[in-house]
Coordinates of C-alpha atoms and ligand atoms in Angstrom, one line a residue:
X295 CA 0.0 0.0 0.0
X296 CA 1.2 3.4 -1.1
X297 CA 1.9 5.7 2.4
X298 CA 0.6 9.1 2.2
X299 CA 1.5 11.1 5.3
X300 CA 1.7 14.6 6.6
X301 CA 5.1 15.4 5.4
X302 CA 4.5 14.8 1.5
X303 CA 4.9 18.0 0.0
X304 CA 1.1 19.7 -0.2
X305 CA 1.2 20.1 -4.1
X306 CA 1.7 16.4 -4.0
X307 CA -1.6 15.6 -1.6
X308 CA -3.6 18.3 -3.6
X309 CA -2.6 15.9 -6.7
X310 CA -3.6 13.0 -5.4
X311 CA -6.7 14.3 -3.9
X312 CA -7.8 15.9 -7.1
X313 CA -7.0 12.7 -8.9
X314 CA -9.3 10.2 -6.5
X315 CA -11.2 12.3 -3.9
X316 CA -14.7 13.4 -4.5
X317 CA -15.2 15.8 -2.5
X318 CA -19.1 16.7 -1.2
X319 CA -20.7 20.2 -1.9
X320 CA -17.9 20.8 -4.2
X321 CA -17.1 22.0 -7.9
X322 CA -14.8 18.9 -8.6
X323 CA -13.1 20.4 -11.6
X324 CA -12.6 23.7 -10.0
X325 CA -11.2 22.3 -6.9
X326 CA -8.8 20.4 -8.9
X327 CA -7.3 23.4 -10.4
X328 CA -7.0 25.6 -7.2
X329 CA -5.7 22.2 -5.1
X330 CA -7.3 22.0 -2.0
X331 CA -6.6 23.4 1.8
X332 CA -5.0 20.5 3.6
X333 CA -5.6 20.0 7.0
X334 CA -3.1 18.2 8.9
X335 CA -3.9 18.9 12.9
X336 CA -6.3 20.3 15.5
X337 CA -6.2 21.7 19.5
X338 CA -8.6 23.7 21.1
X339 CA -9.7 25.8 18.3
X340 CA -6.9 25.7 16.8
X341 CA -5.9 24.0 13.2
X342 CA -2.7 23.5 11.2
X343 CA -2.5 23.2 7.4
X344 CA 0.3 21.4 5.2
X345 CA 2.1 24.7 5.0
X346 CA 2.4 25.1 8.7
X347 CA -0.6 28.0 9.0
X348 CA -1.9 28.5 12.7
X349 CA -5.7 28.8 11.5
X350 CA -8.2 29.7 14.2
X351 CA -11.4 27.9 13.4
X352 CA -14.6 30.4 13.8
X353 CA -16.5 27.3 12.5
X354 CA -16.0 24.5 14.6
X355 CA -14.9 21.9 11.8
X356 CA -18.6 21.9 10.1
X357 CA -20.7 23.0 13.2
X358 CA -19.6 20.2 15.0
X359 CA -16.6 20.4 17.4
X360 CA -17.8 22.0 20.2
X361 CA -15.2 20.7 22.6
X362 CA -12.3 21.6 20.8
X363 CA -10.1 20.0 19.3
X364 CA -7.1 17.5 20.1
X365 CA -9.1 15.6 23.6
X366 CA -7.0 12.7 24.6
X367 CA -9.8 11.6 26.9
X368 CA -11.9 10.6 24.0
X369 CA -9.1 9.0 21.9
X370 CA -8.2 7.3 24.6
X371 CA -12.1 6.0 24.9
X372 CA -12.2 4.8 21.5
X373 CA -9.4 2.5 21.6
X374 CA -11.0 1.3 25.0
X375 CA -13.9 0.9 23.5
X376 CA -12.7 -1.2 20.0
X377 CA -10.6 -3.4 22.1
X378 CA -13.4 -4.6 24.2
X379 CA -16.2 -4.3 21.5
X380 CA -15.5 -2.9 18.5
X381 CA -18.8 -3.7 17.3
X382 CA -22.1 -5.1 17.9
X383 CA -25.5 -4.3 15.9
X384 CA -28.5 -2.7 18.0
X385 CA -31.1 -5.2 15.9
X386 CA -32.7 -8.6 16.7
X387 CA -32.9 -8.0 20.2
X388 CA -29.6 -7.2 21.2
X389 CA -28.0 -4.5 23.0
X390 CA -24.6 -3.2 24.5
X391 CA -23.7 -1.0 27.0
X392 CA -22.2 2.1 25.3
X393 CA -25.5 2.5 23.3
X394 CA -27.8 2.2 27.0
X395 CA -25.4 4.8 28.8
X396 CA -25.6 7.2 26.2
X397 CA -29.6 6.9 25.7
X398 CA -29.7 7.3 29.4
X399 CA -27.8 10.4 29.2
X400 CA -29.2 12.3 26.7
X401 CA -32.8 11.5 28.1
X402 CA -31.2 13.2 31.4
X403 CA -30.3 16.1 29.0
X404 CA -33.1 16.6 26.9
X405 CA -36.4 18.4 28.2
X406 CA -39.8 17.4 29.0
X407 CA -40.5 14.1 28.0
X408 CA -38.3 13.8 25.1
X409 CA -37.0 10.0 26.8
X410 CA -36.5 7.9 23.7
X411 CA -33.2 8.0 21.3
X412 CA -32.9 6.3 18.1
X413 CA -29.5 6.1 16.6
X414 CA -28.1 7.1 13.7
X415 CA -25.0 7.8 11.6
X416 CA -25.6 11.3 10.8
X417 CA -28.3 14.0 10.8
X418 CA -29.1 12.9 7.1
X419 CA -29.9 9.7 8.8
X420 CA -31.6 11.1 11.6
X421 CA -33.9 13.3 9.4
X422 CA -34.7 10.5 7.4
X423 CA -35.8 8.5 10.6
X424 CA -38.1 11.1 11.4
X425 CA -40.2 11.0 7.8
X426 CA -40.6 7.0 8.8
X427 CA -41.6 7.7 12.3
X428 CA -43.9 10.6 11.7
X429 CA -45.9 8.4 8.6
X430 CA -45.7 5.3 11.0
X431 CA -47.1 7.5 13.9
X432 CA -49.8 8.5 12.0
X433 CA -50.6 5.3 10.4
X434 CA -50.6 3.5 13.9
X435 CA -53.0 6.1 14.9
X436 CA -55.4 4.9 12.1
X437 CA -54.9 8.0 10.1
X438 CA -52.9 6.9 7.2
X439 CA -53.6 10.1 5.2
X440 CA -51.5 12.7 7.5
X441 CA -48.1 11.9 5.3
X442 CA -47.3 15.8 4.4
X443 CA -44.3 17.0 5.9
X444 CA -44.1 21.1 6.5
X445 CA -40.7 22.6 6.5
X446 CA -39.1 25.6 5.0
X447 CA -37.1 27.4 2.2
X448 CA -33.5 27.9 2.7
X449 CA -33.8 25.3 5.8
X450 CA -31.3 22.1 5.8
X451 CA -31.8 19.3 6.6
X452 CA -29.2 16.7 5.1
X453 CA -28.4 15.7 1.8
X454 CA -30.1 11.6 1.6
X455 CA -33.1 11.9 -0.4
X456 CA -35.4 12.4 2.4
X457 CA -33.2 15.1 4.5
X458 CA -32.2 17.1 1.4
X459 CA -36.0 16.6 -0.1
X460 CA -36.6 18.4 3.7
X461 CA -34.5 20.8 3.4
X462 CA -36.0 23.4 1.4
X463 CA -32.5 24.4 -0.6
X464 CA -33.5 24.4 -4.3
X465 CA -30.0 23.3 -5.9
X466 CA -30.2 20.5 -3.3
X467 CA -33.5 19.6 -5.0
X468 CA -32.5 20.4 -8.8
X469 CA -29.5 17.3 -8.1
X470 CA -31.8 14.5 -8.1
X471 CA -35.1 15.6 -7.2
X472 CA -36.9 15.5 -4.2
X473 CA -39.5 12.9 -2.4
X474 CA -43.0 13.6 -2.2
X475 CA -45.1 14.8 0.4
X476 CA -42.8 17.8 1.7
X477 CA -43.9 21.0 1.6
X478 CA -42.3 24.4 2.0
X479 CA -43.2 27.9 3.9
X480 CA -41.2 31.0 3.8
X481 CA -38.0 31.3 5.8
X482 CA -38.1 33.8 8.7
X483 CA -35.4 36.0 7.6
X484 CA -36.1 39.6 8.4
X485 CA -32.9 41.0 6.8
X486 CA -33.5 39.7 3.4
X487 CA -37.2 39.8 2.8
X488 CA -38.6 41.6 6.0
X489 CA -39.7 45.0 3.7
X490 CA -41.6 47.5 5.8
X491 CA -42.8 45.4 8.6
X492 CA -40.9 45.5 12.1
X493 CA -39.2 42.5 12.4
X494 CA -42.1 41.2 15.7
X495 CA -44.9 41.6 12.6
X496 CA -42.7 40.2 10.0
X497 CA -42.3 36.6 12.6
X498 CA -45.8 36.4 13.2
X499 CA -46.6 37.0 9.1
X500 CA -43.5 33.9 8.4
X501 CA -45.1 31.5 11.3
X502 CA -48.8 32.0 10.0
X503 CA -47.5 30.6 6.5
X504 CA -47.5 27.2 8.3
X505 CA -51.4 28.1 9.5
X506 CA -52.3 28.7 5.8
X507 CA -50.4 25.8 4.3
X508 CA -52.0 23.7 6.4
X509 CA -55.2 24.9 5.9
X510 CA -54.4 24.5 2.3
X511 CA -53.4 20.9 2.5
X512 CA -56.0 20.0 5.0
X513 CA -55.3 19.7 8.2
X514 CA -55.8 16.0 8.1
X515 CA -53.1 15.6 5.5
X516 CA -50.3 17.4 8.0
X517 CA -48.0 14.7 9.9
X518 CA -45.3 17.2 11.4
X519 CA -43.5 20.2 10.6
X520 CA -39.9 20.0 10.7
X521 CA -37.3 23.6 11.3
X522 CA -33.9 23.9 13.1
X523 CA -34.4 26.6 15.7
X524 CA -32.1 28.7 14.0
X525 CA -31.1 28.2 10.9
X526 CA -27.3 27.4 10.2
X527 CA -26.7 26.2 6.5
X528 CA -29.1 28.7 5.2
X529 CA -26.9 31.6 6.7
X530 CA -27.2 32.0 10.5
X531 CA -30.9 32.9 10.3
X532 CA -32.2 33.9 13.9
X533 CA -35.7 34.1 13.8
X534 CA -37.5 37.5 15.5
X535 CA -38.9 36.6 18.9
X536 CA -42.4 36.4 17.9
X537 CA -42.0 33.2 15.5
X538 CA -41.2 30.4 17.5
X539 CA -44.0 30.8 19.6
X540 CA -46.6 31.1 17.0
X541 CA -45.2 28.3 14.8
X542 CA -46.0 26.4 18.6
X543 CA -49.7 27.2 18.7
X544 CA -50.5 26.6 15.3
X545 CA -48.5 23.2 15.7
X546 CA -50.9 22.5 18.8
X547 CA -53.8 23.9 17.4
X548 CA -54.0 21.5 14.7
X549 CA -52.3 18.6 16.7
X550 CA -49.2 18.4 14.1
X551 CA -46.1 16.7 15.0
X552 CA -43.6 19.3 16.0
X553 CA -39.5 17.9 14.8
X554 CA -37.0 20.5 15.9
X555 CA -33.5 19.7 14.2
X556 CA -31.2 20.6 16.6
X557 CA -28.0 19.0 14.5
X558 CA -26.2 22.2 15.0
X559 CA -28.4 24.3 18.1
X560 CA -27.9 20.7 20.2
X561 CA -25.3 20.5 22.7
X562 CA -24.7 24.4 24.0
X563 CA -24.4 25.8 20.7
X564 CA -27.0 28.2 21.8
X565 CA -26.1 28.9 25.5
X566 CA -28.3 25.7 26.3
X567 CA -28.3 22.1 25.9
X568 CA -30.8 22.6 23.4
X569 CA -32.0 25.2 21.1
X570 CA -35.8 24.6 22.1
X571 CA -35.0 25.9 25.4
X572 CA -33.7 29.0 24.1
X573 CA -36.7 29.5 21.9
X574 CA -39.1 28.0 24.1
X575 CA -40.2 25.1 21.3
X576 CA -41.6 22.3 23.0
X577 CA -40.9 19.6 20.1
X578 CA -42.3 16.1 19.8
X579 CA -39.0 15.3 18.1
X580 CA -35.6 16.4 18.5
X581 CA -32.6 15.5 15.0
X582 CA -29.2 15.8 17.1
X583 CA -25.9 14.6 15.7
X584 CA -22.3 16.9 15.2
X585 CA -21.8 18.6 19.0
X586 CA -23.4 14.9 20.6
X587 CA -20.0 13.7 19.9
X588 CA -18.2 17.1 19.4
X589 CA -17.7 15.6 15.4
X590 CA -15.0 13.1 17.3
X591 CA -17.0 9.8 15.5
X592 CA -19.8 9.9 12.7
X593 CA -23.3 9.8 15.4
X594 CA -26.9 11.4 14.9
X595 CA -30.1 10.4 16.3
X596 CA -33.6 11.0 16.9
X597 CA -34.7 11.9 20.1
X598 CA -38.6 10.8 20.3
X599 CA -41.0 12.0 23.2
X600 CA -43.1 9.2 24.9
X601 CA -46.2 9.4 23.5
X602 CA -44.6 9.1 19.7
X603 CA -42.5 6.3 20.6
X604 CA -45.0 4.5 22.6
X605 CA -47.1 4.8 19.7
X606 CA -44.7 3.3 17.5
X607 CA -43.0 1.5 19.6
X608 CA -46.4 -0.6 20.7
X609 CA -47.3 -1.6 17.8
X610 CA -45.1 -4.3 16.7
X611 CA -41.8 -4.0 14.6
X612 CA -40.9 -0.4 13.0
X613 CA -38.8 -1.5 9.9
X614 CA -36.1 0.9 9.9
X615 CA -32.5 0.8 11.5
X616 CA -28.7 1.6 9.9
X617 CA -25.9 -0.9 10.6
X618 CA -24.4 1.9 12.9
X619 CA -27.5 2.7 15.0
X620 CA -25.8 3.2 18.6
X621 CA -22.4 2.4 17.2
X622 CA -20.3 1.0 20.5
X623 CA -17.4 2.9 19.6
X624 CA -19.3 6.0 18.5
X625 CA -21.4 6.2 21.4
X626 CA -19.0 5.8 23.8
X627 CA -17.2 8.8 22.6
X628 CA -20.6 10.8 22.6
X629 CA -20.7 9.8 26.3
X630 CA -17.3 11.0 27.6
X631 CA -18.0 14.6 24.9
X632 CA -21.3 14.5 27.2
X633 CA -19.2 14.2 30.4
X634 CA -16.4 16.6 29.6
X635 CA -19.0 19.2 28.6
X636 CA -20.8 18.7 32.3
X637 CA -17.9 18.5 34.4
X638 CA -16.1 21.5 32.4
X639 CA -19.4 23.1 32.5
X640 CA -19.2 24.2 28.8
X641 CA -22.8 25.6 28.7
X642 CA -22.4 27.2 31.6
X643 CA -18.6 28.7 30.0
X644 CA -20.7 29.2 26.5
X645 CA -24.0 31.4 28.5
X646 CA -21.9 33.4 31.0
X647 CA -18.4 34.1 29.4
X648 CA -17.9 34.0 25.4
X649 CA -21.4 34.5 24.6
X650 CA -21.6 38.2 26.2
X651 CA -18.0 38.6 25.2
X652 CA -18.1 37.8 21.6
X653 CA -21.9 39.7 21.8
X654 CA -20.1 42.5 22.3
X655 CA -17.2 42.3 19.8
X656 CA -19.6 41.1 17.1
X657 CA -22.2 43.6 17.5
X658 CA -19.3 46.0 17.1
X659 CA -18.9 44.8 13.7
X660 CA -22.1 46.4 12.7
X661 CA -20.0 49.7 12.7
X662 CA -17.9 48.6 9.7
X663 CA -19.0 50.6 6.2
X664 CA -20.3 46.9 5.0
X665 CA -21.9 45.3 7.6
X666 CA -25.3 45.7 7.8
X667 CA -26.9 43.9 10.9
X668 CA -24.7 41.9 12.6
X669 CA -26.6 38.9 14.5
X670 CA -25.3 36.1 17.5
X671 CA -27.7 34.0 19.7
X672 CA -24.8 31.5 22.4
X673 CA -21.9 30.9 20.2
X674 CA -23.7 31.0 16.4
X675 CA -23.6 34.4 14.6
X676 CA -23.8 35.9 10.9
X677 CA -22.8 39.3 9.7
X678 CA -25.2 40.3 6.6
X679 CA -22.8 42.4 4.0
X680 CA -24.4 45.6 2.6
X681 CA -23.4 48.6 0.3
X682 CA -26.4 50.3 1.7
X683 CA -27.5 49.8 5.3
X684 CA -30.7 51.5 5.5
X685 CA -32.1 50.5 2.4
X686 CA -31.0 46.3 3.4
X687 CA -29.8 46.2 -0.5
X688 CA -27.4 43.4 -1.7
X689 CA -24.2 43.3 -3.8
X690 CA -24.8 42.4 -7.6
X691 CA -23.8 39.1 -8.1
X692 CA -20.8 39.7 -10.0
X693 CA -19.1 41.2 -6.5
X694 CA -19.3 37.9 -5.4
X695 CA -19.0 40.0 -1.7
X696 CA -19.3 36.3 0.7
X697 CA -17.0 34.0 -1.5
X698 CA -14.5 37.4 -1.9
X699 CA -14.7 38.0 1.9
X700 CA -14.1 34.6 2.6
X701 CA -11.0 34.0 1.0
X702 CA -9.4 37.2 2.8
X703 CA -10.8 35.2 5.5
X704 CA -8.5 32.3 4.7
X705 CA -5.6 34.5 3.6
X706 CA -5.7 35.9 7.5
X707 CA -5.6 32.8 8.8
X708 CA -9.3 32.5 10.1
X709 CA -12.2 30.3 9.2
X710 CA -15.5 32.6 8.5
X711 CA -17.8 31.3 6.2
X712 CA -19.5 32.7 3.5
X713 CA -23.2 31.8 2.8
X714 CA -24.9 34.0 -0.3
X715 CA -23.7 37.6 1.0
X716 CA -23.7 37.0 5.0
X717 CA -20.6 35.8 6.9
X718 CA -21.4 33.0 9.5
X719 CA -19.5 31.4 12.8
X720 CA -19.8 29.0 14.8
X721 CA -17.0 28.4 16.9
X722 CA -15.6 25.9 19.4
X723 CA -17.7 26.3 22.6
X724 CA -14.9 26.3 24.4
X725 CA -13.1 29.2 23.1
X726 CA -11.5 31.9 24.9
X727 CA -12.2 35.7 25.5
X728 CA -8.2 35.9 23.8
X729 CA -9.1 33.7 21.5
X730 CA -12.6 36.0 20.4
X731 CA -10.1 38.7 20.1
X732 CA -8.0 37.2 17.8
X733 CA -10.9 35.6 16.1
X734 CA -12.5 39.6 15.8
X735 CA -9.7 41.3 14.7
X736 CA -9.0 38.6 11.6
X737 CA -12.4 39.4 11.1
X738 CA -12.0 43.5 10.7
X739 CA -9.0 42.3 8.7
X740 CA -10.2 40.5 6.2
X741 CA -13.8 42.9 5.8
X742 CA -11.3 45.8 5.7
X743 CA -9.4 44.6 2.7
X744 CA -12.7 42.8 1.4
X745 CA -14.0 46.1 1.4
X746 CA -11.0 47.8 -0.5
X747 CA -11.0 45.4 -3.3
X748 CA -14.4 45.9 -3.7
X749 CA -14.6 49.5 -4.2
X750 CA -11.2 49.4 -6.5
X751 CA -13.5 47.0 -8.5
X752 CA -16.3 49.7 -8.3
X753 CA -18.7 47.0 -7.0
X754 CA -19.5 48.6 -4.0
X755 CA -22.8 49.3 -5.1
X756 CA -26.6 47.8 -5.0
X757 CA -27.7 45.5 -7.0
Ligands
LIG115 N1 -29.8 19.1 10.0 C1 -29.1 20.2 10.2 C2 -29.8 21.3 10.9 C3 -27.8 20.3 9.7 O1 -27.1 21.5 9.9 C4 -27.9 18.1 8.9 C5 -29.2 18.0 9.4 C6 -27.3 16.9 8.3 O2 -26.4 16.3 9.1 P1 -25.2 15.3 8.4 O3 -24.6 14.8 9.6 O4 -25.9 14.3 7.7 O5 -24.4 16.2 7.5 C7 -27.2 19.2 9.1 C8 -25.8 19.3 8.6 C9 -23.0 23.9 5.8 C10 -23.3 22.5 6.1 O6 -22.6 24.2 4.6 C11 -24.1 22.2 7.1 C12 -24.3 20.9 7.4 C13 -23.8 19.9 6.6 C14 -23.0 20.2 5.6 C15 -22.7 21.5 5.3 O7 -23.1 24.8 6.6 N2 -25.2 20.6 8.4

């Protein structure tokens, strides 16, 4: 076998990994002629590349290492774990230990009665698991016909049939179409398609699309409605304070399944365990995988209330499991993240220290010529980028202000990414007020020189 370390020089890997890695959410061809970033080691929140750049990562690997980096404890786990069992299926009646302590703990975590896990690989997995349970549910119940999902435009959900058929992300949809029985609302996003109305009227107008789609559908048809509490892929999106509660009544009103995919708010991200406690959502259904094991193993799962999964789970087999459901190995390294982030009190560190630090610093950002509103709930955040504050307008295409931003980004060192024309972060919970500084100022940096270039191009200017 051919030995590809570390020290090969980086044109070499960026050879080889044009030549045989496909690379997701990727333009193959124009990676290949760029060569990609190589990645070659991570502490805190902290990364190295193949060129011996001290990166500082504003976006927690892909939302999901919210311990840091570089945690012996959980290496040191995982080899426990393979030598005694590396693995063991969760089917045909059979259990293990590693997959009972971690369903015990995140029952302990989760609110209400939200007691029940079901294991998966990933939150594509997860998602998908929740379109069976919610038909099954409904079936069980003896009304077959509630099968229509509710979500929302510029949501994400995964990228399986089912989660990216959830997710309401239109070139997701245009690469091998999309499953029926989902149906899409508008997106509460004030910034971008708020108008007149104050951003309280504007949640209540985006929540009572879910009242009007369902009384278009019939509420008969409805099985659930499915929305992270804030949006992440879709750009940071934090929803005005009057949504959430509304999308609750109408949910209760009609008795519709409520899933809240907390892939990315699970796990402090939002100065909580969960982001239905922040927003006061009171889900039937909760999608959890990155923070669960801080993105140390491949883990997701659905976390199902009682009633759902006595429902389900009393009327006699529910044919649906992965190979990996409550992976030994991956679940014991969920359940020392879990323990780390309780004894280090990381929730605690993420609701009284960087959250009102970086609040500050960020909000400050707001100040610079092209930053419109500048947005964090616990340790998530966007910046929306603006050549005209008060009018909310966007760049023309052609500036191409988030990808142009970004890669000043990368030149200083610090990962901030890009999604349409707002910058997002989502940092290691466990980062440091020295650390936000250096994170801010990389920041100022790159808009700064972002903002140069762009008026030397004459782009800054409205669409
Ligand atoms: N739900 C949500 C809310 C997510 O953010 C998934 C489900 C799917 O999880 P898996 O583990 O199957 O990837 C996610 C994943 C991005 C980006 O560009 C975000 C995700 C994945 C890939 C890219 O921000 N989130």
């Amino acid at each position: 076998m051919n030995m590809i370390t570390n020290h090969m020089p980086t044109a070499e890997l960026q050879r080889l990994d044009a030549a045989h890695h496909f690379h997701p959410f990727t333009d193959k061809a124009g990676l290949a002629a760029k060569g990609a970033r190589v990645i070659t080691r991570g502490e805190g929140v902290w990364l190295t590349d193949s060129e011996g750049h001290r990166i500082i990562d504003g976006m927690a690997g892909l939302w999901c290492v919210n311990i840091g980096y570089g945690r012996k404890e959980l290496a040191q786990v995982a080899a426990r774990q393979m030598e005694e069992l590396a693995y063991y299926n969760t089917f045909f009646q059979t259990t293990h230990v590693p997959a009972i302590a971690l369903a015990a703990e995140i029952a302990k975590l989760a609110p209400g009665d939200l007691n029940h896990v079901f294991f998966a690989g990933s939150g594509s997995e997860a998602n998908d698991t929740n379109i069976r349970l919610v038909r099954r549910y409904w079936d069980v119940k003896g009304m077959p016909w509630r099968k229509t999902i509710i979500a929302r435009w510029n949501g994400y959900h995964g990228s399986t049939m089912g989660g990216g058929s959830l997710g309401g992300m239109k070139p997701i949809h245009a690469h091998g179409g999309k499953i029926d029985g989902i149906e899409h609302i508008d997106q509460p996003d004030w910034w971008s398609e708020g108008g007149d109305m104050t951003p309280d009227d504007f949640g209540l107008a985006r929540a009572r699309q879910l009242e009007e789609k369902i009384l278009q559908l019939g509420p008969d048809n409805v099985a659930a409605f499915i929305g992270e509490p804030v949006q992440g892929a879709g750009g940071v999106i934090i929803p005005p304070v009057t949504y959430w509660p509304e999308i609750q009544r109408i949910c209760d009103k009609y008795g519709i399944l409520l899933i809240a995919d907390e892939v990315i708010t699970g796990f402090g991200r939002t100065g909580n365990w969960f982001g239905s406690q922040t927003f006061g959502i009171k889900p039937h259904i909760m999608t959890i995988a990155k923070g669960l094991s801080s993105g140390y193993q491949p883990i997701g799962g659905s976390i199902v209330c009682d009633e759902v999964a006595e429902v389900v789970g009393g009327a006699g087999e529910f044919f649906h499991g992965y190979t990996y459901s409550g992976h030994p190995v991956a679940a014991a390294v969920a359940l020392e993240n879990l323990r780390i982030m309780q004894d280090e009190k990381i929730v605690e560190h993420v609701r009284d220290v960087a959250h009102p630090y970086l609040k500050e610093r960020w909000d400050a950002l707001a100040e610079h010529p092209m930053v419109g509103e500048a947005k964090l709930v616990g340790l998530m955040g966007s910046i929306a980028l603006t050549p005209d504050k008060a009018k909310r307008a966007s760049f023309p295409e052609a500036a191409n202000v988030g990808y142009r931003t970004r890669e000043r980004c990368f030149a200083n060192d610090l990962i901030m990414r890009a999604v349409g024309d707002r910058m997002i972060i989502a940092p290691p919970l466990v980062i440091t007020t020295d650390e936000i500084d250096i994170l801010i100022d990389r920041a100022k940096k790159s808009l700064d020189e972002s903002y140069a270039s762009l008026k030397a191009d004459g782009m800054f200017v409205a669409r």
